[in-house]
mmCIF file of C-alpha atoms and ligand atoms in Angstrom:
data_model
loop_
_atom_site.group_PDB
_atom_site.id
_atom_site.type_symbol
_atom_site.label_atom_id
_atom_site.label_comp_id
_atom_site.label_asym_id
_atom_site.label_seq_id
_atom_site.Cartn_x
_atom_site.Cartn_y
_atom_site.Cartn_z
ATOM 1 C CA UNK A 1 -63.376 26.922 19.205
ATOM 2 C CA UNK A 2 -65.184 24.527 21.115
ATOM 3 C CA UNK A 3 -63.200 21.310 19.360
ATOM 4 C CA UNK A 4 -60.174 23.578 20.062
ATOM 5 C CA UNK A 5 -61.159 23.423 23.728
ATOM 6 C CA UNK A 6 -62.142 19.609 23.915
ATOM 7 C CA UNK A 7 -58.445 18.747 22.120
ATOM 8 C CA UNK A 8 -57.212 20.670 25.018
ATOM 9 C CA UNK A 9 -58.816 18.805 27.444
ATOM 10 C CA UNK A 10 -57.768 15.553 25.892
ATOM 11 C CA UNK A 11 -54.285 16.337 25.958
ATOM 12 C CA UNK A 12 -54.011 17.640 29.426
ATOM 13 C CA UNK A 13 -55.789 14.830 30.247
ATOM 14 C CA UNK A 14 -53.395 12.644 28.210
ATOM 15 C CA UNK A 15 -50.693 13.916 29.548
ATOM 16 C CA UNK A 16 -51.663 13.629 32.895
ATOM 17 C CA UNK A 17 -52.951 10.076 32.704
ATOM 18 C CA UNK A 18 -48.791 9.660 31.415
ATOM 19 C CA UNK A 19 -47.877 11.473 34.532
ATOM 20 C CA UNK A 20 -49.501 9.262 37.187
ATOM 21 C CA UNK A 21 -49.067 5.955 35.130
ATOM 22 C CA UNK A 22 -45.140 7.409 36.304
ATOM 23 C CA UNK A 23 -46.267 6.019 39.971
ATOM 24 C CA UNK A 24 -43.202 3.462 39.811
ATOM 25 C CA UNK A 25 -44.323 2.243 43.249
ATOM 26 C CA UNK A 26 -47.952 1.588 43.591
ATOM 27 C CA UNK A 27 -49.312 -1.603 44.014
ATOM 28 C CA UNK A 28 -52.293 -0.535 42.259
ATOM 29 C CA UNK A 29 -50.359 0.816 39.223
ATOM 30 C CA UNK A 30 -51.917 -0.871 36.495
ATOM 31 C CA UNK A 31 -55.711 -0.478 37.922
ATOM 32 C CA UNK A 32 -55.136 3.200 39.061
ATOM 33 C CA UNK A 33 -53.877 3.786 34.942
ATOM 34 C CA UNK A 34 -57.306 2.590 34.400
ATOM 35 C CA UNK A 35 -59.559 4.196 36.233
ATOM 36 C CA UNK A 36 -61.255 7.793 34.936
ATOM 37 C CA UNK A 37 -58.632 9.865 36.669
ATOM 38 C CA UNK A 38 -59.972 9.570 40.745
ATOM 39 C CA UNK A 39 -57.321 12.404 41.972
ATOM 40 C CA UNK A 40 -58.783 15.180 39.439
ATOM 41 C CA UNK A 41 -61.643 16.884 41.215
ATOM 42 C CA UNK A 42 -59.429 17.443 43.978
ATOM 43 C CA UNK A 43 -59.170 21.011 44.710
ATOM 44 C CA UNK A 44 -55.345 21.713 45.161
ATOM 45 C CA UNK A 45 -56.213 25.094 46.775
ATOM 46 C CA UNK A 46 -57.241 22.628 50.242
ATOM 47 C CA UNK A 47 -53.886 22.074 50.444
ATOM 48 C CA UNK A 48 -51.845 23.906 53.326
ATOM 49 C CA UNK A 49 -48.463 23.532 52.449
ATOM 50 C CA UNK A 50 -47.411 25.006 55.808
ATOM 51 C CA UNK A 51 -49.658 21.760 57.811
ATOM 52 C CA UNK A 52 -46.811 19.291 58.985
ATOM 53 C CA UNK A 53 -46.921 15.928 57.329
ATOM 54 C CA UNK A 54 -48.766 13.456 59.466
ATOM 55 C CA UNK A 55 -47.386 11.507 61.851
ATOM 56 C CA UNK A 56 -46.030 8.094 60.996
ATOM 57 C CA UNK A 57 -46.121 9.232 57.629
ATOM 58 C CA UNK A 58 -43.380 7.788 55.064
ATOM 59 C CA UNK A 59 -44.222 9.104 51.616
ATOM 60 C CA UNK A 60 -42.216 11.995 51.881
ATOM 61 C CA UNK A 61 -39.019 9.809 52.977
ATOM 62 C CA UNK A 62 -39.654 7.376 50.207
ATOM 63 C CA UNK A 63 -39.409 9.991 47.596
ATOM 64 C CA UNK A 64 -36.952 11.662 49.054
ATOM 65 C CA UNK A 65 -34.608 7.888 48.972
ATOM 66 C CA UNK A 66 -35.800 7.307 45.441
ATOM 67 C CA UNK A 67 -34.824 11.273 44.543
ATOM 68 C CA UNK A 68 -31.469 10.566 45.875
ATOM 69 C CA UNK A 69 -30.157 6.940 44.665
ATOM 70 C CA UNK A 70 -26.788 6.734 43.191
ATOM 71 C CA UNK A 71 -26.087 10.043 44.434
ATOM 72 C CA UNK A 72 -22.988 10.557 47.194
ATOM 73 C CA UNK A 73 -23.446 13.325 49.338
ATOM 74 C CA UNK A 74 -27.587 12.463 49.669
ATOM 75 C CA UNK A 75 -26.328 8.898 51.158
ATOM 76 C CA UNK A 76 -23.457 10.096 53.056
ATOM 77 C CA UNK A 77 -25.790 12.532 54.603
ATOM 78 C CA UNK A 78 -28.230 9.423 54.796
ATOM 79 C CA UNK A 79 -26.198 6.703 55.668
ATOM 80 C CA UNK A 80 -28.129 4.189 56.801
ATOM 81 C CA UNK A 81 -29.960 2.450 53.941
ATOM 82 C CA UNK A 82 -33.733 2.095 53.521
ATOM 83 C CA UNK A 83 -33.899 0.921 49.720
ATOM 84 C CA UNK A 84 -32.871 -1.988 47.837
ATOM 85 C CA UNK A 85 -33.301 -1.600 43.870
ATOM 86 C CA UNK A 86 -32.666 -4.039 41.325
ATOM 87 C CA UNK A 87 -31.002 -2.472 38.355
ATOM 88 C CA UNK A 88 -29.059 -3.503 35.313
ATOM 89 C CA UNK A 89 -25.631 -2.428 34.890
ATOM 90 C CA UNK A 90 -25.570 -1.945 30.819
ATOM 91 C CA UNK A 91 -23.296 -3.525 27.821
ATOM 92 C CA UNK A 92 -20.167 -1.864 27.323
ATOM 93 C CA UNK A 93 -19.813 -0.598 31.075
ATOM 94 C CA UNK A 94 -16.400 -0.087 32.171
ATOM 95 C CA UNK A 95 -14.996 -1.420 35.575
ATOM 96 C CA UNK A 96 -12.253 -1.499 38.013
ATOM 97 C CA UNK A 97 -10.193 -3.562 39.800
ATOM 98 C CA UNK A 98 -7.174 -3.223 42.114
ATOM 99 C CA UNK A 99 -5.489 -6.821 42.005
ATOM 100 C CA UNK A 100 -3.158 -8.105 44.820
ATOM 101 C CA UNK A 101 -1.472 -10.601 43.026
ATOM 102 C CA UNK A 102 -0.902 -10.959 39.642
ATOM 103 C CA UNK A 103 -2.193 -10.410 36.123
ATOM 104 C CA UNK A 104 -5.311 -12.860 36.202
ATOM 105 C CA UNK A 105 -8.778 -12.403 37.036
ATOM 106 C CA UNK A 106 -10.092 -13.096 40.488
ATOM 107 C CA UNK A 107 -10.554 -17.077 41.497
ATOM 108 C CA UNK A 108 -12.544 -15.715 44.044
ATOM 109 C CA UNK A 109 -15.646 -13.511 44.595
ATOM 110 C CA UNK A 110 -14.364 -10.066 44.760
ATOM 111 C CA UNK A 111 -15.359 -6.268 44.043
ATOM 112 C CA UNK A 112 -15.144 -3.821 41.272
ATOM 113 C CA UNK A 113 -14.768 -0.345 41.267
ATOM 114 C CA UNK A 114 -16.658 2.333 39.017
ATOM 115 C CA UNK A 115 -14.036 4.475 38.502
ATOM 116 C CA UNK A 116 -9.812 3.277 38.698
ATOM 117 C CA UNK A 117 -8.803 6.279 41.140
ATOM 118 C CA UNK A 118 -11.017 4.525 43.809
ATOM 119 C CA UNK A 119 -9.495 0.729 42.052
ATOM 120 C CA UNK A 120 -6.248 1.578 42.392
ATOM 121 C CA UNK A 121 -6.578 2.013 46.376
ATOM 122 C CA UNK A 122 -6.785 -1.468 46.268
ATOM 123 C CA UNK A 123 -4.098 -2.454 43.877
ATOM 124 C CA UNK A 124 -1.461 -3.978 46.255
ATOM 125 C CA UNK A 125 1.893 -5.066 45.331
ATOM 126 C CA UNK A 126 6.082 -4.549 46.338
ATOM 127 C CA UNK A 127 7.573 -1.384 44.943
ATOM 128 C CA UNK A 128 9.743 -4.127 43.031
ATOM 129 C CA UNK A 129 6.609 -6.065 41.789
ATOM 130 C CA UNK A 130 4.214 -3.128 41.784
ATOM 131 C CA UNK A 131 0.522 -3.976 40.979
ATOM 132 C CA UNK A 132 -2.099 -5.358 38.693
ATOM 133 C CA UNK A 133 -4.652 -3.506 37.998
ATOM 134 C CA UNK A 134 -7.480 -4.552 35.832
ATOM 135 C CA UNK A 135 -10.172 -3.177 33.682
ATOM 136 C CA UNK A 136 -12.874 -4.684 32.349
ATOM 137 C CA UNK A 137 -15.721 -4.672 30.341
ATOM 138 C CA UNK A 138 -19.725 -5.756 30.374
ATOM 139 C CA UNK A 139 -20.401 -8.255 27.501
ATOM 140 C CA UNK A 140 -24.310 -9.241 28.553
ATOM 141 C CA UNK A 141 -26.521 -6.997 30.980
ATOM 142 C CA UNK A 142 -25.497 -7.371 33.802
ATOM 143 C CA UNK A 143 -28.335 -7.796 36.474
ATOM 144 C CA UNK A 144 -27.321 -6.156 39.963
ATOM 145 C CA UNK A 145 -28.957 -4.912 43.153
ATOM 146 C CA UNK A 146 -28.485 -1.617 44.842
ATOM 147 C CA UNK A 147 -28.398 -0.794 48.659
ATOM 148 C CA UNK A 148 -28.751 2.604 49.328
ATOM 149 C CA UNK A 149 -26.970 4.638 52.076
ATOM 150 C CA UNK A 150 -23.368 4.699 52.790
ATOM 151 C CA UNK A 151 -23.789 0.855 52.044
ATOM 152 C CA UNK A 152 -20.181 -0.386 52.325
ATOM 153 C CA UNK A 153 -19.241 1.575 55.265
ATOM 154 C CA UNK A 154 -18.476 -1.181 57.443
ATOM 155 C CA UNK A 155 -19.632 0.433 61.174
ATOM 156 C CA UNK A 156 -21.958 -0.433 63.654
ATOM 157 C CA UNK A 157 -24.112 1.890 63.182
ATOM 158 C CA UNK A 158 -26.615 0.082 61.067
ATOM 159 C CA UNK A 159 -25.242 0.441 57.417
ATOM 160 C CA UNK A 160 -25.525 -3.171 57.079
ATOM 161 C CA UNK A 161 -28.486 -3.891 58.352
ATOM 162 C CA UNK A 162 -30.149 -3.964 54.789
ATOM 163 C CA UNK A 163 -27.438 -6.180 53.714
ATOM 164 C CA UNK A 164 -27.724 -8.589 56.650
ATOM 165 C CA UNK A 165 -31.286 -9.335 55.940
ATOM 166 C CA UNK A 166 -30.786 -10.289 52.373
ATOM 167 C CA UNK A 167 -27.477 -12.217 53.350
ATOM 168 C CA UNK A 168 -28.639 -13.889 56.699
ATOM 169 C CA UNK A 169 -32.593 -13.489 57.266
ATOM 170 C CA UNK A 170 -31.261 -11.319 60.268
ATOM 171 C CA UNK A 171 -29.091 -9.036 61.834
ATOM 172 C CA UNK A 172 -25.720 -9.968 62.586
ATOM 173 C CA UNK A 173 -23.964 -7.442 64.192
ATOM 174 C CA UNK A 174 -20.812 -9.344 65.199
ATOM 175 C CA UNK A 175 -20.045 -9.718 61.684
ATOM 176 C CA UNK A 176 -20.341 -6.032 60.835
ATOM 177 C CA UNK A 177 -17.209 -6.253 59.753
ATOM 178 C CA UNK A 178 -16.867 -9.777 58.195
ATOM 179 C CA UNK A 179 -17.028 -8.864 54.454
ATOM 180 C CA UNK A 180 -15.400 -12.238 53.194
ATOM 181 C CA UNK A 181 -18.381 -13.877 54.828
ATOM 182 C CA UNK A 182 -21.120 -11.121 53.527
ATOM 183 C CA UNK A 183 -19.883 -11.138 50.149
ATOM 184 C CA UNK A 184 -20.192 -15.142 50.148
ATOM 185 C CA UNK A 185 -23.559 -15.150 51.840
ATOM 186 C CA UNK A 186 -24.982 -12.370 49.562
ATOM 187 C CA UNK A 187 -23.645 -13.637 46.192
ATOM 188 C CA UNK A 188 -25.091 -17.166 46.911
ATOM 189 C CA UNK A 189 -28.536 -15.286 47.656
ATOM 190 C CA UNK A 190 -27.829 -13.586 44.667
ATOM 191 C CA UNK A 191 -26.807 -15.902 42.242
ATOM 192 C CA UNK A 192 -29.974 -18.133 42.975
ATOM 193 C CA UNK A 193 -32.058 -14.903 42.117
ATOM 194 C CA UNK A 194 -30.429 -14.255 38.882
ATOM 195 C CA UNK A 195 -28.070 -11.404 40.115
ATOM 196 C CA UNK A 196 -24.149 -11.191 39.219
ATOM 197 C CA UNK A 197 -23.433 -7.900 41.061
ATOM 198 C CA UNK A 198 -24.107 -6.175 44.299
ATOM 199 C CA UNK A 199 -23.883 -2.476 44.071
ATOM 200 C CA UNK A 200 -22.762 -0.364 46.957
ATOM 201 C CA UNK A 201 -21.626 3.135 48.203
ATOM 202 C CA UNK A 202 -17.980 3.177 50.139
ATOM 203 C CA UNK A 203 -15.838 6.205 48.925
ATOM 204 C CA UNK A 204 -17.503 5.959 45.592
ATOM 205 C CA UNK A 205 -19.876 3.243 43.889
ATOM 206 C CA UNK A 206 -18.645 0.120 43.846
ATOM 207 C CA UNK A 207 -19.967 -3.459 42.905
ATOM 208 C CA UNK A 208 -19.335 -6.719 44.453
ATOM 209 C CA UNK A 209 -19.118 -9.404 41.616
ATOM 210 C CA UNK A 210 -20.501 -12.634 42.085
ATOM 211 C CA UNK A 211 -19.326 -14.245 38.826
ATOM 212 C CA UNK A 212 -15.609 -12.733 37.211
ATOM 213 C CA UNK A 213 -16.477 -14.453 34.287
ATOM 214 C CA UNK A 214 -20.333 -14.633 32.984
ATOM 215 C CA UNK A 215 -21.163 -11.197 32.414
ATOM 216 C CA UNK A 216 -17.363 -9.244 31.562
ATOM 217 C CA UNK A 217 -14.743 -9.524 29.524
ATOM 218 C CA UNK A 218 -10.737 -8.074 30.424
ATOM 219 C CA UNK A 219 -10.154 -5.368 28.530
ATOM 220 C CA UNK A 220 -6.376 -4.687 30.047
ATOM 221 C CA UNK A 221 -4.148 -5.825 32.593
ATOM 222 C CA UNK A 222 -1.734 -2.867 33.629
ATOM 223 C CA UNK A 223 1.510 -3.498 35.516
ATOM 224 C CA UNK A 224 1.242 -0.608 37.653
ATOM 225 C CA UNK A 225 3.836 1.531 39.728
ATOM 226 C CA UNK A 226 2.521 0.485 43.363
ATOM 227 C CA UNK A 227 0.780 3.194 45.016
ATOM 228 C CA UNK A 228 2.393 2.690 48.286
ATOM 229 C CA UNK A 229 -0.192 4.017 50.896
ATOM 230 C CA UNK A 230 -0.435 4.783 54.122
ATOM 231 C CA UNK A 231 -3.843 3.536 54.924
ATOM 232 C CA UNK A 232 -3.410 2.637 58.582
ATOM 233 C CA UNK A 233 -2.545 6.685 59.848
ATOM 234 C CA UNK A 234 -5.378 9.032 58.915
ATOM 235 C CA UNK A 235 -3.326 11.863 59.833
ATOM 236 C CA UNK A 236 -0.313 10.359 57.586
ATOM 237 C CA UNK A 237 1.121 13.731 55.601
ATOM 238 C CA UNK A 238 2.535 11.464 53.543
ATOM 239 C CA UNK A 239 2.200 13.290 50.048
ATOM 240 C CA UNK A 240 1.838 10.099 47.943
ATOM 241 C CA UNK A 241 -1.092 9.002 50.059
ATOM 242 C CA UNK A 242 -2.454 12.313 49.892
ATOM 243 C CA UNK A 243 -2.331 12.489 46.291
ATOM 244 C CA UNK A 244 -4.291 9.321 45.741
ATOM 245 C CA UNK A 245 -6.803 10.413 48.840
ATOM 246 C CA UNK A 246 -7.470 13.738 46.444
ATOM 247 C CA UNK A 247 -7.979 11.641 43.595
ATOM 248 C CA UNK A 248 -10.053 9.300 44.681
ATOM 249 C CA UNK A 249 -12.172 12.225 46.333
ATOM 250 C CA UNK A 250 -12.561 13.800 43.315
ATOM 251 C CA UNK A 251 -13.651 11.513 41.347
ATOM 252 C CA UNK A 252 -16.187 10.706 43.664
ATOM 253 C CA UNK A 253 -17.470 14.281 43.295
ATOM 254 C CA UNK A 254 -18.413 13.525 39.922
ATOM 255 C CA UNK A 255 -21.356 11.304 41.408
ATOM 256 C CA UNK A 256 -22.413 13.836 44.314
ATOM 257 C CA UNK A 257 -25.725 14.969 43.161
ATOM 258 C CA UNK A 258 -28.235 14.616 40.624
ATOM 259 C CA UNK A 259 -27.752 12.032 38.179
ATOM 260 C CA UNK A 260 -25.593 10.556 40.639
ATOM 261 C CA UNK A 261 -23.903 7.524 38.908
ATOM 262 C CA UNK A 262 -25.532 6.881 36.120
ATOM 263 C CA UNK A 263 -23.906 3.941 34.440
ATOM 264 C CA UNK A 264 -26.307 1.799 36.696
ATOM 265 C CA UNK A 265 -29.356 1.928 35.901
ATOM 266 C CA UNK A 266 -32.188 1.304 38.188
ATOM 267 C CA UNK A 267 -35.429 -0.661 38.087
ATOM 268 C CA UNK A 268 -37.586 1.914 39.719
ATOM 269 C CA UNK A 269 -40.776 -0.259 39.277
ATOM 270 C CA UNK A 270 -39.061 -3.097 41.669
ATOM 271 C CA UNK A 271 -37.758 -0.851 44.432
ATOM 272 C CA UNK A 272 -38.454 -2.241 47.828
ATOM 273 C CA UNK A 273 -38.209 0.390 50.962
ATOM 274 C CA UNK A 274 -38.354 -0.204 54.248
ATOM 275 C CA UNK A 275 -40.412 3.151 55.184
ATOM 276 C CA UNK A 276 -42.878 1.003 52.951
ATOM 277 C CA UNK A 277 -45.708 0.952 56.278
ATOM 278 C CA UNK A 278 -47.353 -1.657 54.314
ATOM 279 C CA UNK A 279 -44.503 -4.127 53.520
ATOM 280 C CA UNK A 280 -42.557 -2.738 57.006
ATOM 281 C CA UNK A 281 -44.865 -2.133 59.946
ATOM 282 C CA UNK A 282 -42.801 -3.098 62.431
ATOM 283 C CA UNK A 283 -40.807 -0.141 61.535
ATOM 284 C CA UNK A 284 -43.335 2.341 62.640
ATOM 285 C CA UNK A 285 -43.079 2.389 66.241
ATOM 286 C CA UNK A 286 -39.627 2.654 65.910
ATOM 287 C CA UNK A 287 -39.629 5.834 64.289
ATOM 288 C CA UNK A 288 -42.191 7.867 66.465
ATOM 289 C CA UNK A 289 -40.130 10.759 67.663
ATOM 290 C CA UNK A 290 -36.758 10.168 65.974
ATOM 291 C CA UNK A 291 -34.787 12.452 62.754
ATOM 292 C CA UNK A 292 -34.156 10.923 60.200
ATOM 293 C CA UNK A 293 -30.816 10.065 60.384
ATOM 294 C CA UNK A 294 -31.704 7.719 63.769
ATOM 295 C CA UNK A 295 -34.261 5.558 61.792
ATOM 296 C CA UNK A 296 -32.783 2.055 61.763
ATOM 297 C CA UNK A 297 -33.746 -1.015 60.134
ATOM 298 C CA UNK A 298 -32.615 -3.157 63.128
ATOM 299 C CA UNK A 299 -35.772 -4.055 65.359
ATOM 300 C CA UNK A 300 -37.573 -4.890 62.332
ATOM 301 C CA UNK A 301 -39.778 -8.573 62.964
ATOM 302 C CA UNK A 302 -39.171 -11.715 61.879
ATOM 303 C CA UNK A 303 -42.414 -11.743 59.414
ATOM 304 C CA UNK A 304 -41.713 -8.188 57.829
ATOM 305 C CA UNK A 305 -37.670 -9.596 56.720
ATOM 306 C CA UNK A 306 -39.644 -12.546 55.248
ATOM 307 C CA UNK A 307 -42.142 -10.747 53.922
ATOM 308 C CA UNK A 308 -38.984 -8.322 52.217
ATOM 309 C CA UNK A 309 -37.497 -11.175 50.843
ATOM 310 C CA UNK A 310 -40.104 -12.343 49.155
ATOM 311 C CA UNK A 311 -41.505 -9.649 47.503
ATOM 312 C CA UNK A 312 -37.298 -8.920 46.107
ATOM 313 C CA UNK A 313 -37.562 -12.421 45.086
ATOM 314 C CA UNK A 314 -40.771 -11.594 43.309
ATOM 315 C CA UNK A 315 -39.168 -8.512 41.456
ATOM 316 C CA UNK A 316 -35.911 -10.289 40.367
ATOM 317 C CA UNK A 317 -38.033 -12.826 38.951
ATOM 318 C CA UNK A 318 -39.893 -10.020 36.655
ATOM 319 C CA UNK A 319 -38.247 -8.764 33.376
ATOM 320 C CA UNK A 320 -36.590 -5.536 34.225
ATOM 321 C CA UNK A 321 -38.261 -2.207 33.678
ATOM 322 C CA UNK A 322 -35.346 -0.258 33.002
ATOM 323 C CA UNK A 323 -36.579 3.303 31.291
ATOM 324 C CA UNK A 324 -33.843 5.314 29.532
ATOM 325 C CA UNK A 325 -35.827 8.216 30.496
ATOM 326 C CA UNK A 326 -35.017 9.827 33.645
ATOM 327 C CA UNK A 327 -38.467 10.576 35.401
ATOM 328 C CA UNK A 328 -37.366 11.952 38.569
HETATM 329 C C1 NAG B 1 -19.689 -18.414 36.259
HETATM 330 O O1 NAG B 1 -20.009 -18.196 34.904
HETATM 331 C C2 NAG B 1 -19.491 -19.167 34.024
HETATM 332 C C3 NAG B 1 -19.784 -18.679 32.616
HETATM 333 O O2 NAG B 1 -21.119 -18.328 32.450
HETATM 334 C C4 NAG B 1 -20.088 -20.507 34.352
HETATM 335 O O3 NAG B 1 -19.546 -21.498 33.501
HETATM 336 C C5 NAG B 1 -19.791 -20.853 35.798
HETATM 337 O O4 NAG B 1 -20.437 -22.058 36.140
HETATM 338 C C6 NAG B 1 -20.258 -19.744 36.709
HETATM 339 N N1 NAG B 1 -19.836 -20.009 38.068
HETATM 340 C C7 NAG B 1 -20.681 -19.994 39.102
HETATM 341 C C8 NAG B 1 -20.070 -20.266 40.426
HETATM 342 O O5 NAG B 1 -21.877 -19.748 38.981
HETATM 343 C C1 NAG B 2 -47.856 6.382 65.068
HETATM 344 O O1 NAG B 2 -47.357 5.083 65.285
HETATM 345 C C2 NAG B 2 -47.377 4.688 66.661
HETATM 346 C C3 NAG B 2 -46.669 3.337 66.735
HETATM 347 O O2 NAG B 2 -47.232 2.408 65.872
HETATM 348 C C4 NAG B 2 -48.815 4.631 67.158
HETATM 349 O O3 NAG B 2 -48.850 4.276 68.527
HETATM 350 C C5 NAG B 2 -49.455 6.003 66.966
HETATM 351 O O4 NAG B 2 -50.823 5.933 67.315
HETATM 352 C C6 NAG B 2 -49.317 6.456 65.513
HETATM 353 N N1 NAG B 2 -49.803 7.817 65.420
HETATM 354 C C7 NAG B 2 -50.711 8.188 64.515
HETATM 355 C C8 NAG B 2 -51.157 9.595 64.582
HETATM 356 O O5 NAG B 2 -51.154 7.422 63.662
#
């Protein structure tokens, strides 16, 4: 009975040494997997689940980001982003892309789409000529980061902010909507960090290539009946531009909620956030007082964006811990 017992013990103790070796970001991970287990004489009985969280305090915020990556209601809800995670987007992967011109693949740096309904939005072209619209395929793994939040809604509001750090060391709020120049800025930041792709959240996911031709193959070019829309009038009841709205809404409801989009898949381990108090302090006083959805990354010091880029730097240059597990 007793040895009974004692192989009890060991396995709950087993599994819950598993469990918090799951801790994806503390600093202390691989210490804290070795020491005898300091959280376990804690008596969870103290805890008063109805005692507000402290003030200042972030944990709860950065679980609730990580909980919620990939996902598009959580970031529309959420929209200004407070995570950047590298991730590796998987051999095999299908993507998207609405071509202007004509049936070759972009000369310049340009953006794929996740699914063709929200591709074809893009696919310009005459009603004589109609369009091109590509679709390709990942040959090598593809190594891309992820900003979270509505991430490629282009407003004022502070959706870039994340972006502009990354891209220009600060923020640049005149170019909030200068996407030629953020996609150039980014990629060469990228590139130099080992990253093809830039993944981010408009109507659905979307990626911003770096490099048409080191990581995909084309699969098809399709000679497509223009989809003629009437992007310019919101209130257009133009039924053709209505029918491609609905489609392009639906398939974004695919991603909505948990998994989220799932053919990205995330490095957990190498997340950086900015309600990180340790990484971010100047953050702190910014907060005091406001929801959730008022925290901004703006006002953030010149040290902490250095002290950002560095440590993303430091966890491109890592091989990527990509688990095929879900954990959360
Ligand atoms: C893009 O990738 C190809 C193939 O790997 C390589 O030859 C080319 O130099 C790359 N271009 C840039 C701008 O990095
Ligand atoms: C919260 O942060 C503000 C700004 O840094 C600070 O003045 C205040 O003392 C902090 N409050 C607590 C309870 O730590």
């Amino acid at each position: 009975m007793r040895s009974v017992r004692k192989v009890a013990v060991w396995l709950f103790l087993a599994v819950e040494r598993v469990l918090t070796a799951q801790i994806p970001l503390s600093p202390d991970y691989h210490k804290e997997s070795l020491d005898p287990y300091p959280y376990f004489e804690r008596d969870p009985r103290q805890w008063d689940l109805d005692e507000p969280h402290a003030v200042n305090a972030t944990g709860n915020l950065v679980l609730e980001t990580v909980n919620s990556l990939l996902q598009h209601w959580a970031n529309t809800r959420y929209r200004i982003g407070h995570t950047i995670v590298p991730g590796i987007v998987p051999v095999g992967t299908i993507l998207y892309h609405g071509a202007i011109s004509g049936s070759h693949i972009p000369t310049a740096l340009d953006w794929v789409a996740m699914e063709p309904e929200h591709s074809i939005v893009f696919c310009g072209g005459t009603v004589k000529l109609g369009c091109w619209h590509a679709t390709f395929a990942v040959t090598h793994p593809m190594k891309v980061l992820y900003f979270d939040g509505s991430s490629a809604a282009t407003i004022p509001e502070g959706t870039m902010d994340t972006q502009d750090l990354v891209a220009w060391s600060e923020m640049k709020p005149e170019w909030v909507d200068n996407e030629a120049r953020r996609i150039q800025d980014l990629c060469k930041w990228a590139l130099k960090n080992g990253v093809n792709g830039l993944v981010r959240m408009e109507i659905n996911f979307e990626i911003m290539i770096c490099n048409f031709t080191s990581h995909m193959d084309v699969i098809s070019f399709s000679n497509l009946d223009s989809p003629r829309l009437v992007v310019d009038n919101p209130t257009t009841e133009d039924p053709n531009t209505l029918h491609h709205a609905f489609e392009v809404l639906h398939s974004a409801s695919w991603r909505e909620n948990y998994p989220g989009e799932t053919r990205i898949i995330l490095d957990y381990s190498a997340l950086i956030s900015f309600y990180d108090t340790d990484l971010v302090p100047s953050l702190v006083p910014r907060r005091v007082g406001l929801e959730r959805w008022d925290h901004r990354v703006a006002g953030i010091s010149p040290e902490d964006i250095e002290r950002v880029k560095d440590r993303l730097a430091q966890m491109l240059e890592r091989p990527a811990v990509t688990a095929s597990a879900a954990w959360m």
